[in-house]
Amino acid sequence: MSQLIWNGLFVGSFYALIALGYSMVYGIIKLLNFAHGDIYMLGAFFSFVVLGGMSGLLGIGSIPVLLLVMLIAMLFTGFMGVFIERVAYRPLRGSPRLSVLITAVGVSFTLEYAVRQIFGPNPEVFPIRLSGTPITILGARITLPQVVLMIVAALLMFGLQRYIMHTREGRAMRAIALDQTASLLMGVNVNKVISRTFFIGSALAGAAGVMAAAYYGSIDFLMGFVIGLKAFTAAVIGGIGNIYGAMLGGLVLGLLESFGTHLFGGEWRDVFAFGFLILFLTFRPTGILGERVTERV
Amino acid sequence: MSSSTTPRRRAAATLTIAAATALILASCSGGVGGDGGGSDEGPIKLGMLAPFSGSEAAFGDYMKNGAQLAIDEINDDGGVDGRDLELVVEDDACDATASVAAAQKLVTAGVLASVGGYCSGATLPTIPVFSDADIPMVIPAANSNAIVGQGAFMINGTGAQQAEAGIKFATKLGVTKVAAVNDQTDYSKDLADTFIADAEEAGGFEVVLDGAVNPDDKDFSANVKAIIDAEPEFVYWTGYYQAGGLLVRQLREAGYEGTVLVGDGTVDAQFAEIAGDGFTDDVFGTFTKTPDMLEGADDWIAAYKDVSGGEAPGPYSIQSYDAVRVVAEGMKDAGSTDGKAVNEAIAAIDGLELSSGPLKFTEDRTLSGGGFVIVEVGPEGDFVLHDDLQD
C-alpha cells in the first residue's frame, strides 16, 4: 500500500512538472500546446549531448553534475519554447483556435522527427544513471535518487508559485490570463509576458526530461509523446489553467495510475489514465480546483 | 474564339484517352504475363522486408548483409540457372501498416521470392499480399505461432519451440514459481501464452503471474510490484530489449533476486547497456544460435564482414543468409521461378545444411528441429552461449 502511494507520487511529480507548462500556456493564451511533451524530450537529448561533451567531469559525483546539466538544459528548452512560440504560434494569434492547435501538433511532429534524423531511431543510453540502495520506510522501498528528484521537482514548483504570486512579472501573467486586451491597454507588454510564460513552462518540462533520463537511463525520440498527453490529462484533472491544479492533478494522476495498475495490471495503465480524462471532461470539465479560478495562470 | 478551339480540344482529349487506354492495356498485358514473360530475363529479384527504421532498426542491416552474402556466393557460383540473384530491400519499420505498403511495392517491383520478415506483427499482414501474387516466402526471423500454417516457410524456430526451450531451462533450474511478462506485441504475447499453456502440461513449476507492460513506457513500477508480490523465482520476459532493459533494472532495484530469462527479442547487446552495469547477472535468454556460437564459423564471419563493411554479424544475419540459400535451392530444384513450383520444391528440400542443422520442413512449413539454446550476458555486454540444451 505505501509502496503504491510512493510509486504514484514519484511518477506524479514528473507529470506535475510537465503539466505546469501545459496549464500556464493554456491559462494565458488558451492554447493546448501539444508540442510540450516534445520539449521534455528535447531536454533529455540536449543534456545527453552536453554530458557527452563534458564526460571528463563525471568523476566529480553525478548528482551535482546532473543538476548543473539540468540548469543548462532548462535554459536551452526555455529558449526553444520562446522560439517555437515566436515562429509557430505568435503569427497565428488572431486565428481561430483550431489553426493554432493543429500547428502545435505539427510542431510536435517536427521536433520528434528532427531528433530522429539527428540521433537515429534507436534508444540512446543516458551517460549518468542514478541508482542507490533502497531503504524501507513504512513498508515502501525508496531510493535516494527518487527522493532527490522529488525534492528538485518540489523546489521548482515552489519557485514558480512564488514567482507567479509575488512578483510584478507574475502579476502581469495573471492579468493577461484574465483579460489580454485590458492588460494591453493598461500598458502590459503582452508579447513579452507570453514569451516569458513559454520560457518558464518549457524550462520546467526540460528539467523533467533530464531527471527522467537520468532516472530511467534510456531516451528516445518518442519519449515525450505519451507523457505529454499524460501531463495534459493531469492539467485537466487539476483544472487546466490553474497552477495549483496542475501540481495536484499530476500527483492525483500518478496515484490513480499506481492504484489502477495494481488492480488491473500494467497493460491497463494508459487505458485507466485516459479513461479518467474522459470522465473528468464529461462530469467535471473544470477539474478538481477549477471552480471559478480556471482563468488564472 | 471558343467555338474554334473546341473541336481541337476534343480531338486532343480523344487522343489522350486513346493513348491512356493503350498504355493501360500495355501495362496490363505486361502484368498478366509478368510471371513468365518480362521477368524471365535479367536478375532474379528477391524481396526482403525488414525494419530499417523504428526501434528495431538494427536488425534490418544484420538481415540485409546476411542475405547479400548468400546472394554474392550464389552469383559467384553462376547464379540460379545462369541468372544472377538480386536483393531488393524495403523498410517495414516493424509496423503492420508500413509493411503491407512495402510488400505491395516489392510485388510491383517484380520480386520472385520473399526472404524477409523480422517483426511478427509486421510480417503477418504481408503473407496474403505475397501469396496472392504467388510469391514464395521464406521468413528468417519472425516466429509467432500465428504465422504457422499460413503457407510461409519459417527457418527460425517458432514461438512454440522457443517456449519449449524456456520451459526446459526453468525445469532444469528446478524452480517452482515462475512469472511470465509480455509487451503485448504479437510475438511477445504469443510466446508468453505458449509458455504458460505448455508449462501447465509440463507440470514442473507453477506460473504465478501472467503480466504485460506497455512497451513505450519507461516506468514499470506497477509491473515490478506485481512481480515481487507474486514472489516468483524465475521471470520470463518475452518482449523486446528496449523495455526489457528497463524492466530488468527496475526489478533488480526493487529487490528481485531470482533468475530472469528473456526471449530472443531482447537478446541484443543494447539490452545490457540499457539495463546498466551490474544489472545483468543471472539474466539468460532463449535464442537461436548466432554465427559466433557455431563451430567453424570464422570463415563465414570473415566473409560477412566483407559484405557489411567490417560490422560483426548480429542476430538473424545467418538466418537471412540461410533464407536466400533455401529459396535458391528451391528454384534450382524446380527448374523455374514459377511461384507454385518453387513453393513445392522448397517444401520438398531434404538435408540442405543450414546453421540450425540439416533442413527438413514439417507439414506446416516450420523447422523440424528448433535449434533454441540458452544464452547469457557476457563480459562485453553481448550474449554468449550458456547451455545448448542438448543434455
XYZ file of C-alpha atoms in Angstrom:
688
model
C 0.000 0.000 0.000
C 2.626 2.558 0.978
C 4.697 1.319 -1.968
C 1.782 2.097 -4.265
C 1.423 5.584 -2.832
C 5.144 6.218 -3.144
C 5.262 4.974 -6.753
C 2.285 7.143 -7.589
C 3.729 10.270 -6.006
C 7.078 9.733 -7.704
C 5.661 9.394 -11.217
C 3.094 12.054 -10.370
C 5.758 14.641 -9.617
C 7.068 14.255 -13.175
C 3.565 14.658 -14.527
C 3.075 17.716 -12.351
C 6.233 19.428 -13.600
C 5.221 18.959 -17.215
C 1.563 19.746 -16.562
C 2.574 23.159 -15.216
C 3.807 24.244 -18.625
C 0.646 22.982 -20.296
C -1.533 24.706 -17.803
C 0.294 28.054 -17.813
C 0.247 28.310 -21.587
C -3.399 27.354 -21.681
C -4.203 29.789 -18.906
C -2.649 32.678 -20.777
C -3.376 32.192 -24.459
C -5.914 29.321 -24.415
C -3.584 27.128 -26.473
C -3.204 23.407 -25.867
C 0.471 23.197 -26.666
C 0.773 19.624 -27.904
C 4.466 20.165 -28.562
C 5.040 20.494 -24.826
C 5.839 16.814 -24.295
C 8.461 17.041 -27.016
C 10.151 19.872 -25.157
C 10.580 17.349 -22.356
C 12.204 15.003 -24.883
C 14.425 17.861 -26.139
C 15.607 18.477 -22.583
C 16.660 14.848 -22.285
C 18.504 14.842 -25.619
C 20.156 18.208 -25.005
C 21.559 17.057 -21.668
C 22.642 13.825 -23.360
C 24.754 15.899 -25.763
C 26.106 18.174 -23.025
C 27.063 15.204 -20.872
C 28.777 13.593 -23.844
C 30.836 16.794 -24.191
C 31.835 17.017 -20.542
C 32.296 13.361 -19.734
C 35.649 14.205 -18.098
C 33.794 15.854 -15.226
C 31.718 12.802 -14.426
C 34.173 11.639 -11.804
C 33.201 14.519 -9.513
C 29.964 12.922 -8.453
C 26.956 12.520 -10.551
C 24.184 14.367 -8.733
C 25.856 17.848 -8.688
C 26.953 17.410 -12.316
C 23.460 16.366 -13.181
C 21.938 19.415 -11.514
C 24.318 21.681 -13.428
C 23.474 19.996 -16.701
C 19.825 20.256 -15.804
C 20.129 24.016 -15.396
C 21.824 24.334 -18.790
C 19.164 22.154 -20.366
C 16.434 24.258 -18.748
C 17.894 27.379 -20.354
C 18.028 25.600 -23.683
C 14.485 24.231 -23.604
C 13.256 27.564 -22.254
C 14.654 29.370 -25.261
C 13.327 26.646 -27.544
C 9.883 27.274 -26.092
C 10.220 31.007 -26.741
C 11.467 30.320 -30.249
C 8.599 27.963 -31.024
C 6.067 30.457 -29.740
C 7.677 33.194 -31.835
C 7.754 31.307 -35.145
C 4.790 28.966 -34.869
C 2.172 30.412 -32.530
C 2.518 34.202 -32.495
C 1.826 34.675 -36.229
C -1.424 32.780 -35.674
C -2.533 34.537 -32.550
C -5.557 36.139 -34.156
C -6.564 32.975 -35.997
C -9.212 30.503 -34.915
C -8.067 28.299 -32.073
C -8.207 25.203 -34.237
C -5.448 26.511 -36.540
C -3.116 27.033 -33.608
C -3.972 23.621 -32.209
C -3.099 21.947 -35.496
C 0.096 23.980 -35.708
C 1.001 22.691 -32.255
C 0.570 19.122 -33.477
C 2.771 19.991 -36.448
C 5.444 21.432 -34.170
C 5.301 18.257 -32.112
C 5.992 16.044 -35.146
C 8.684 18.419 -36.398
C 10.569 18.163 -33.121
C 10.175 14.380 -32.861
C 11.341 13.579 -36.339
C 14.101 16.196 -36.355
C 15.559 14.464 -33.299
C 15.107 11.139 -35.023
C 17.056 12.405 -38.024
C 19.905 13.586 -35.812
C 20.139 10.794 -33.241
C 18.573 7.915 -35.110
C 15.562 5.844 -34.199
C 17.210 3.647 -31.586
C 17.099 4.477 -27.904
C 20.215 6.144 -26.515
C 21.592 5.181 -23.156
C 21.950 8.177 -20.854
C 25.537 8.568 -19.537
C 24.559 9.256 -15.912
C 22.489 6.622 -14.165
C 21.057 7.434 -10.800
C 20.638 4.437 -8.632
C 21.037 3.765 -4.992
C 20.463 1.110 -2.418
C 16.860 1.293 -1.398
C 15.791 1.979 2.170
C 12.481 0.815 3.530
C 10.208 3.433 5.047
C 6.773 2.328 6.253
C 6.989 -0.716 4.006
C 7.860 1.232 0.852
C 11.203 0.821 -0.854
C 12.606 4.268 -1.521
C 15.905 5.156 -3.180
C 17.946 8.299 -2.662
C 17.696 9.424 -6.321
C 13.913 9.218 -6.082
C 13.959 11.474 -3.043
C 16.387 13.909 -4.672
C 14.352 14.093 -7.866
C 11.143 14.689 -5.937
C 12.780 17.426 -3.883
C 14.097 19.091 -7.039
C 10.630 18.915 -8.593
C 9.047 20.345 -5.448
C 11.592 23.191 -5.294
C 10.977 24.081 -8.929
C 7.238 24.154 -8.342
C 7.633 26.188 -5.168
C 9.841 28.690 -7.001
C 7.256 29.001 -9.752
C 4.470 29.571 -7.273
C 6.449 32.362 -5.547
C 7.257 33.893 -8.914
C 3.688 33.983 -10.166
C 2.080 35.089 -6.937
C 4.659 37.503 -5.560
C 6.397 39.330 -8.413
C 5.426 42.056 -10.858
C 6.026 39.719 -13.792
C 3.851 37.092 -12.181
C 1.096 39.628 -11.678
C 1.367 40.577 -15.352
C 0.930 36.924 -16.280
C -2.152 36.627 -14.105
C -3.514 39.856 -15.566
C -3.125 38.613 -19.132
C -4.803 35.369 -18.217
C -7.816 37.359 -17.039
C -8.064 39.759 -19.950
C -5.463 40.160 -22.626
C -6.892 43.318 -24.217
C -7.374 45.116 -20.936
C -3.813 44.264 -19.914
C -2.565 45.650 -23.178
C -4.493 48.878 -22.562
C -3.017 49.098 -19.083
C 0.465 49.064 -20.565
C 1.454 45.438 -20.061
C 3.814 44.153 -22.761
C 1.706 41.144 -23.716
C 4.185 39.581 -26.144
C 6.945 39.725 -23.602
C 4.822 38.109 -20.924
C 3.696 35.335 -23.239
C 7.318 34.670 -24.219
C 8.210 34.511 -20.559
C 5.414 32.035 -19.907
C 6.684 29.797 -22.670
C 10.212 30.107 -21.303
C 9.234 29.016 -17.810
C 6.898 26.229 -18.894
C 9.440 24.806 -21.337
C 12.275 25.059 -18.826
C 10.257 23.021 -16.336
C 9.481 20.399 -18.983
C 13.178 20.300 -19.880
C 14.075 19.760 -16.234
C 11.614 16.884 -16.042
C 13.161 15.412 -19.207
C 16.657 15.479 -17.757
C 15.504 13.944 -14.497
C 13.586 11.170 -16.232
C 16.556 10.445 -18.497
C 18.913 10.148 -15.539
C 16.489 8.023 -13.578
C 15.290 5.593 -16.252
C 18.505 5.702 -18.274
C 17.142 5.361 -21.789
C 15.919 8.136 -24.062
C 14.267 8.015 -27.466
C 12.702 10.499 -29.837
C 9.129 9.493 -28.983
C 9.540 9.610 -25.202
C 7.643 12.893 -24.952
C 4.512 11.790 -26.750
C 2.633 9.763 -24.160
C 3.955 11.742 -21.216
C 2.790 14.938 -22.932
C -0.719 13.522 -23.128
C -0.461 12.381 -19.508
C 0.548 15.880 -18.456
C -2.416 17.249 -20.368
C -4.620 14.765 -18.512
C -3.076 15.881 -15.228
C -3.752 19.516 -16.099
C -7.386 18.716 -16.893
C -7.836 16.693 -13.722
C -6.448 19.505 -11.616
C -8.244 22.243 -13.512
C -6.492 23.476 -16.620
C -5.112 26.998 -16.383
C -4.583 26.727 -12.633
C -1.023 26.155 -11.391
C -2.074 24.534 -8.122
C -4.404 22.404 -10.180
C -1.544 21.248 -12.406
C 0.522 20.172 -9.412
C -2.380 18.474 -7.709
C -3.531 16.902 -10.984
C -0.069 15.437 -11.580
C 0.032 13.796 -8.185
C -3.574 12.609 -8.422
C -2.957 11.095 -11.853
C 0.200 9.382 -10.582
C -1.733 7.884 -7.678
C -4.697 6.879 -9.875
C -2.340 5.098 -12.240
C -0.478 3.428 -9.443
C -3.623 2.035 -7.830
C -5.299 1.355 -11.172
C -2.398 -0.693 -12.493
C -2.200 -2.540 -9.201
C -5.830 -3.570 -9.569
C -5.950 -4.242 -13.304
C -2.357 -4.898 -14.371
C 0.314 -2.763 -16.029
C -1.154 -3.065 -19.510
C -4.226 -1.103 -18.348
C -2.230 1.900 -17.220
C -2.916 4.151 -20.221
C -6.498 2.950 -20.559
C -7.054 3.878 -16.953
C -5.364 7.290 -17.189
C -7.145 8.390 -20.349
C -10.397 6.874 -19.166
C -10.189 9.290 -16.258
C -9.524 12.104 -18.697
C -12.811 11.310 -20.420
C -14.668 11.033 -17.123
C -13.361 14.384 -15.981
C -14.139 16.070 -19.273
C -17.657 14.667 -19.113
C -18.550 15.267 -15.482
C -16.204 17.966 -14.259
C -14.521 19.710 -17.186
C -13.153 22.401 -14.896
C -11.160 19.841 -12.911
C -10.757 19.448 -9.161
C -9.707 23.014 -8.425
C -11.405 24.663 -11.335
C -14.434 26.283 -9.774
C -14.183 29.888 -10.838
C -10.446 30.193 -10.997
C -9.910 28.493 -14.360
C -8.895 31.783 -15.921
C -5.940 32.110 -13.609
C -2.411 31.390 -14.832
C -12.939 32.152 -80.361
C -14.027 29.478 -78.037
C -16.027 27.782 -80.780
C -12.941 27.447 -82.938
C -10.827 25.782 -80.223
C -13.472 23.358 -79.074
C -13.054 20.757 -81.848
C -9.306 20.888 -81.411
C -9.657 20.332 -77.701
C -11.998 17.477 -78.302
C -9.506 15.886 -80.698
C -6.756 16.304 -78.162
C -8.906 14.746 -75.455
C -9.740 11.774 -77.652
C -6.083 11.264 -78.418
C -5.186 11.433 -74.741
C -7.818 8.883 -73.832
C -6.701 6.602 -76.631
C -3.089 6.895 -75.521
C -4.010 6.289 -71.904
C -6.079 3.239 -72.854
C -3.225 1.894 -74.907
C -0.864 2.420 -72.009
C -3.194 0.714 -69.558
C -3.689 -2.213 -71.914
C 0.032 -2.485 -72.466
C 0.796 -2.420 -68.762
C -1.986 -4.925 -68.113
C -0.618 -7.427 -70.569
C 2.801 -6.840 -69.074
C 1.357 -7.526 -65.651
C -0.517 -10.650 -66.682
C 2.447 -12.097 -68.451
C 4.730 -10.798 -65.714
C 5.281 -14.151 -64.050
C 6.594 -15.834 -67.121
C 7.158 -13.042 -69.610
C 9.165 -9.983 -68.675
C 10.945 -11.464 -65.690
C 12.476 -14.436 -67.462
C 15.470 -12.324 -68.310
C 17.735 -10.275 -66.128
C 18.429 -10.933 -62.475
C 16.041 -12.859 -60.236
C 14.822 -10.349 -57.696
C 14.439 -11.473 -54.104
C 12.481 -9.144 -51.856
C 13.285 -8.541 -48.211
C 11.097 -6.701 -45.728
C 12.934 -5.772 -42.575
C 12.977 -2.892 -40.122
C 15.470 -0.206 -41.139
C 13.835 2.451 -39.014
C 11.975 2.394 -35.742
C 13.027 0.750 -32.538
C 14.130 -2.495 -34.227
C 16.153 -0.786 -36.961
C 19.426 -2.507 -36.055
C 18.118 -5.884 -37.206
C 17.405 -4.679 -40.742
C 21.089 -4.294 -41.549
C 22.026 -7.631 -39.995
C 19.442 -9.327 -42.166
C 20.295 -7.417 -45.321
C 24.009 -8.145 -45.037
C 23.404 -11.819 -44.327
C 21.152 -12.154 -47.361
C 23.568 -10.193 -49.528
C 26.405 -12.528 -48.555
C 24.416 -15.568 -49.698
C 23.489 -13.805 -52.920
C 27.114 -12.895 -53.638
C 28.181 -16.508 -53.067
C 25.441 -17.913 -55.282
C 26.145 -15.391 -58.043
C 29.868 -16.245 -57.916
C 28.896 -19.880 -58.451
C 26.976 -18.953 -61.591
C 23.661 -17.912 -60.104
C 20.438 -19.891 -60.439
C 20.138 -21.484 -63.879
C 22.552 -18.902 -65.219
C 20.648 -15.939 -63.835
C 22.017 -13.699 -61.117
C 20.133 -13.060 -57.907
C 19.447 -9.522 -56.791
C 18.270 -8.345 -53.356
C 15.560 -5.691 -53.116
C 15.041 -4.430 -49.580
C 12.132 -2.403 -48.235
C 11.676 -0.878 -44.802
C 8.720 -2.228 -42.823
C 9.642 -0.247 -39.680
C 8.257 -3.161 -37.678
C 4.854 -1.672 -38.344
C 1.865 -3.527 -39.798
C 0.673 -0.664 -41.993
C 4.086 0.203 -43.353
C 4.848 -3.454 -44.039
C 1.772 -4.031 -46.197
C 2.620 -0.994 -48.323
C 6.231 -2.147 -48.560
C 5.144 -5.673 -49.543
C 2.969 -4.274 -52.324
C 5.936 -2.267 -53.517
C 8.021 -5.428 -53.686
C 5.313 -7.248 -55.636
C 5.154 -4.368 -58.108
C 8.935 -4.409 -58.391
C 8.622 -7.996 -59.634
C 10.294 -9.972 -56.866
C 10.069 -13.739 -57.313
C 10.504 -14.689 -53.667
C 10.481 -13.014 -50.264
C 13.344 -13.655 -47.859
C 12.457 -11.097 -45.174
C 10.297 -10.771 -42.095
C 11.584 -9.753 -38.693
C 8.710 -8.480 -36.546
C 5.859 -10.967 -36.445
C 3.254 -8.225 -36.164
C 4.566 -6.629 -39.349
C 5.150 -9.906 -41.186
C 1.734 -11.450 -40.600
C -0.287 -8.970 -42.725
C 2.158 -9.288 -45.627
C 1.540 -13.025 -46.049
C -1.675 -12.581 -48.090
C -0.014 -9.888 -50.209
C 2.740 -12.255 -51.263
C 0.594 -15.372 -51.523
C -1.982 -13.597 -53.737
C 0.889 -12.880 -56.123
C 2.146 -16.479 -55.854
C 5.410 -15.336 -54.328
C 7.069 -17.920 -52.052
C 8.055 -16.621 -48.600
C 10.925 -17.885 -46.524
C 10.858 -15.994 -43.227
C 14.234 -15.757 -41.495
C 13.303 -14.209 -38.146
C 9.622 -13.682 -37.354
C 8.407 -16.672 -35.404
C 4.981 -16.040 -33.924
C 2.732 -19.103 -33.870
C 0.157 -17.014 -35.736
C 2.360 -17.256 -38.845
C 2.440 -21.042 -38.725
C 0.125 -22.711 -41.210
C -0.304 -19.685 -43.485
C 1.847 -21.129 -46.241
C 5.074 -19.288 -45.482
C 8.251 -21.178 -44.636
C 9.888 -20.325 -41.310
C 13.554 -21.053 -40.786
C 13.723 -19.543 -37.343
C 12.342 -21.733 -34.593
C 8.702 -20.972 -33.764
C 7.322 -19.433 -30.615
C 6.284 -22.905 -29.506
C 9.836 -24.197 -29.889
C 11.214 -21.169 -28.064
C 8.708 -21.581 -25.245
C 9.737 -25.222 -25.021
C 13.368 -24.170 -24.559
C 12.304 -21.762 -21.822
C 10.359 -24.458 -20.022
C 13.250 -26.887 -20.344
C 15.601 -24.339 -18.802
C 13.260 -23.486 -15.914
C 12.746 -27.161 -15.223
C 16.498 -27.730 -15.282
C 16.997 -24.987 -12.683
C 14.362 -26.677 -10.550
C 12.310 -23.539 -9.901
C 8.763 -23.839 -8.579
C 7.196 -20.399 -9.138
C 7.510 -18.623 -12.467
C 6.208 -15.274 -13.779
C 5.726 -14.552 -17.489
C 5.662 -10.945 -18.691
C 4.991 -9.814 -22.272
C 4.908 -6.445 -24.001
C 1.598 -7.017 -25.860
C 3.133 -7.313 -29.326
C 2.080 -10.343 -31.406
C 5.390 -12.072 -30.981
C 5.703 -11.424 -27.296
C 2.157 -12.250 -26.280
C 2.230 -15.415 -28.324
C 5.483 -16.569 -26.756
C 4.237 -15.851 -23.235
C 0.889 -17.569 -23.857
C 2.543 -20.645 -25.315
C 4.999 -20.744 -22.451
C 2.190 -20.596 -19.892
C -0.016 -23.139 -21.671
C 2.828 -25.610 -22.157
C 4.111 -25.089 -18.620
C 0.759 -26.230 -17.265
C 1.144 -29.503 -19.154
C 4.813 -29.893 -18.303
C 3.853 -29.590 -14.645
C 7.311 -28.930 -13.225
C 6.507 -25.485 -11.886
C 3.623 -23.134 -11.334
C 3.044 -19.921 -13.311
C 2.146 -17.408 -10.604
C 1.845 -14.315 -12.793
C 0.849 -13.575 -16.375
C 1.689 -9.901 -16.784
C 2.011 -7.367 -19.570
C 3.621 -3.962 -19.935
C 3.089 -1.053 -22.314
C 6.198 -1.238 -24.500
C 6.529 2.559 -24.757
C 6.573 3.141 -21.021
C 9.685 3.958 -19.051
C 8.248 3.356 -15.631
C 7.325 -0.230 -14.833
C 6.812 0.176 -11.106
C 3.329 -1.343 -11.336
C 4.597 -4.487 -13.064
C 7.585 -4.683 -10.783
C 5.375 -4.541 -7.744
C 3.059 -7.204 -9.146
C 6.024 -9.479 -9.851
C 7.562 -9.001 -6.426
C 4.226 -9.581 -4.729
C 3.840 -12.875 -6.625
C 7.270 -13.993 -5.355
C 8.465 -15.949 -8.389
C 11.971 -17.445 -8.502
C 12.081 -17.096 -12.256
C 10.778 -14.381 -14.599
C 10.348 -14.976 -18.335
C 10.286 -11.659 -20.210
C 9.162 -12.206 -23.814
C 9.225 -8.649 -25.192
C 11.875 -6.586 -26.953
C 15.092 -5.222 -25.449
C 14.142 -1.552 -25.024
C 11.510 -2.194 -22.402
C 13.333 -5.366 -21.322
C 16.444 -3.480 -20.218
C 14.398 -1.044 -18.161
C 12.217 -3.754 -16.665
C 15.146 -5.903 -15.564
C 16.879 -2.914 -13.989
C 13.776 -1.793 -12.154
C 13.134 -5.354 -10.989
C 16.619 -5.619 -9.532
C 16.406 -2.178 -7.942
C 13.191 -3.185 -6.282
C 14.912 -6.175 -4.773
C 14.052 -9.084 -7.043
C 16.840 -11.638 -6.785
C 15.642 -14.569 -8.868
C 16.614 -15.659 -12.358
C 15.452 -13.663 -15.356
C 15.061 -15.341 -18.737
C 14.446 -13.144 -21.787
C 13.089 -14.077 -25.205
C 15.087 -13.624 -28.415
C 13.645 -10.137 -28.989
C 15.663 -8.919 -26.014
C 18.825 -10.823 -26.901
C 20.800 -7.817 -28.154
C 23.908 -6.017 -26.927
C 21.796 -2.905 -26.317
C 19.938 -4.783 -23.609
C 22.909 -4.788 -21.220
C 23.564 -1.118 -21.956
C 20.017 -0.103 -21.125
C 19.898 -2.266 -18.016
C 23.267 -0.906 -16.914
C 26.379 -2.350 -15.328
C 25.798 -4.974 -12.708
C 22.126 -5.423 -13.523
C 22.515 -8.339 -15.896
C 23.776 -11.017 -13.529
C 21.638 -14.115 -13.555
C 19.914 -12.967 -16.754
C 19.613 -15.568 -19.523
C 17.971 -15.642 -22.916
C 16.319 -18.166 -25.208
C 17.840 -17.723 -28.632
C 18.578 -19.378 -31.924
C 22.300 -19.750 -32.441
C 24.177 -16.803 -33.884
C 27.231 -17.354 -36.104
C 29.709 -16.853 -33.280
C 28.112 -19.734 -31.396
C 28.591 -22.134 -34.274
C 31.639 -24.290 -34.715
C 33.945 -23.374 -37.572
C 32.136 -20.142 -38.291
C 35.232 -17.958 -38.561
C 35.271 -18.110 -42.355
C 31.626 -17.188 -42.509
C 32.096 -14.269 -40.134
C 35.067 -13.014 -42.176
C 33.015 -13.205 -45.377
C 30.145 -11.424 -43.666
C 32.419 -8.612 -42.565
C 33.477 -8.104 -46.195
C 29.850 -7.514 -47.106
C 28.936 -5.429 -44.072
C 31.978 -3.182 -44.201
C 33.532 -4.573 -41.037
C 30.450 -4.855 -38.839
C 30.156 -8.112 -36.923
C 27.173 -10.286 -37.801
C 24.254 -9.709 -35.461
C 21.125 -11.711 -34.714
C 19.327 -13.179 -37.746
C 22.137 -12.464 -40.177
C 22.777 -16.164 -40.613
C 19.068 -16.999 -40.774
C 18.733 -14.441 -43.571
C 21.728 -15.995 -45.293
C 20.008 -19.359 -44.958
C 16.707 -17.980 -46.266
C 18.329 -16.919 -49.529
C 20.007 -20.298 -49.900
C 16.717 -22.100 -49.298
C 14.997 -20.024 -51.981
C 17.864 -20.563 -54.437
C 17.799 -24.303 -53.751
C 14.045 -24.340 -54.338
C 14.393 -22.508 -57.646
C 17.151 -24.864 -58.789
C 15.111 -27.934 -57.830
C 12.000 -26.582 -59.515
C 13.962 -25.617 -62.619
C 11.847 -22.473 -62.839
C 10.959 -19.345 -60.942
C 7.235 -20.023 -61.034
C 5.899 -19.360 -57.534
C 3.865 -22.548 -57.163
C 6.638 -24.807 -58.422
C 9.204 -23.120 -56.173
C 6.935 -23.442 -53.154
C 6.572 -27.173 -53.753
C 10.300 -27.565 -54.341
C 11.144 -25.775 -51.093
C 8.709 -27.942 -49.174
C 10.475 -30.989 -50.581
C 14.026 -29.899 -49.669
C 15.667 -32.561 -47.573
C 19.029 -32.215 -45.902
C 20.275 -28.797 -47.056
C 22.841 -27.825 -44.386
C 21.664 -24.723 -42.529
C 23.050 -23.098 -39.409
C 20.367 -24.863 -37.395
C 21.241 -28.261 -38.920
C 20.056 -30.189 -41.976
C 16.828 -28.705 -43.292
C 13.577 -30.602 -43.433
C 10.328 -28.704 -43.191
C 7.388 -30.069 -41.233
C 3.852 -30.260 -42.643
C 3.144 -26.694 -41.543
C 6.420 -25.446 -43.014
C 8.357 -24.878 -39.811
C 11.722 -26.405 -38.942
C 11.608 -29.974 -37.724
C 14.222 -29.016 -35.112
C 14.023 -25.582 -33.456
C 17.655 -25.127 -32.509
C 16.983 -22.911 -29.491
C 19.766 -22.529 -26.950
C 20.210 -20.639 -23.689
C 22.495 -17.615 -23.774
C 23.735 -15.321 -21.008
C 25.154 -11.809 -20.887
C 28.906 -11.999 -21.346
C 31.585 -9.621 -20.055
C 31.315 -7.440 -23.163
C 27.584 -6.972 -22.705
C 26.653 -9.147 -25.671
C 25.015 -12.530 -25.251
C 27.161 -15.657 -25.264
C 26.255 -19.329 -25.264
C 25.410 -20.700 -21.820
C 23.697 -24.029 -22.415
C 22.801 -25.636 -25.740
C 20.027 -27.698 -24.061
C 21.282 -30.829 -25.788
C 21.682 -32.701 -22.468
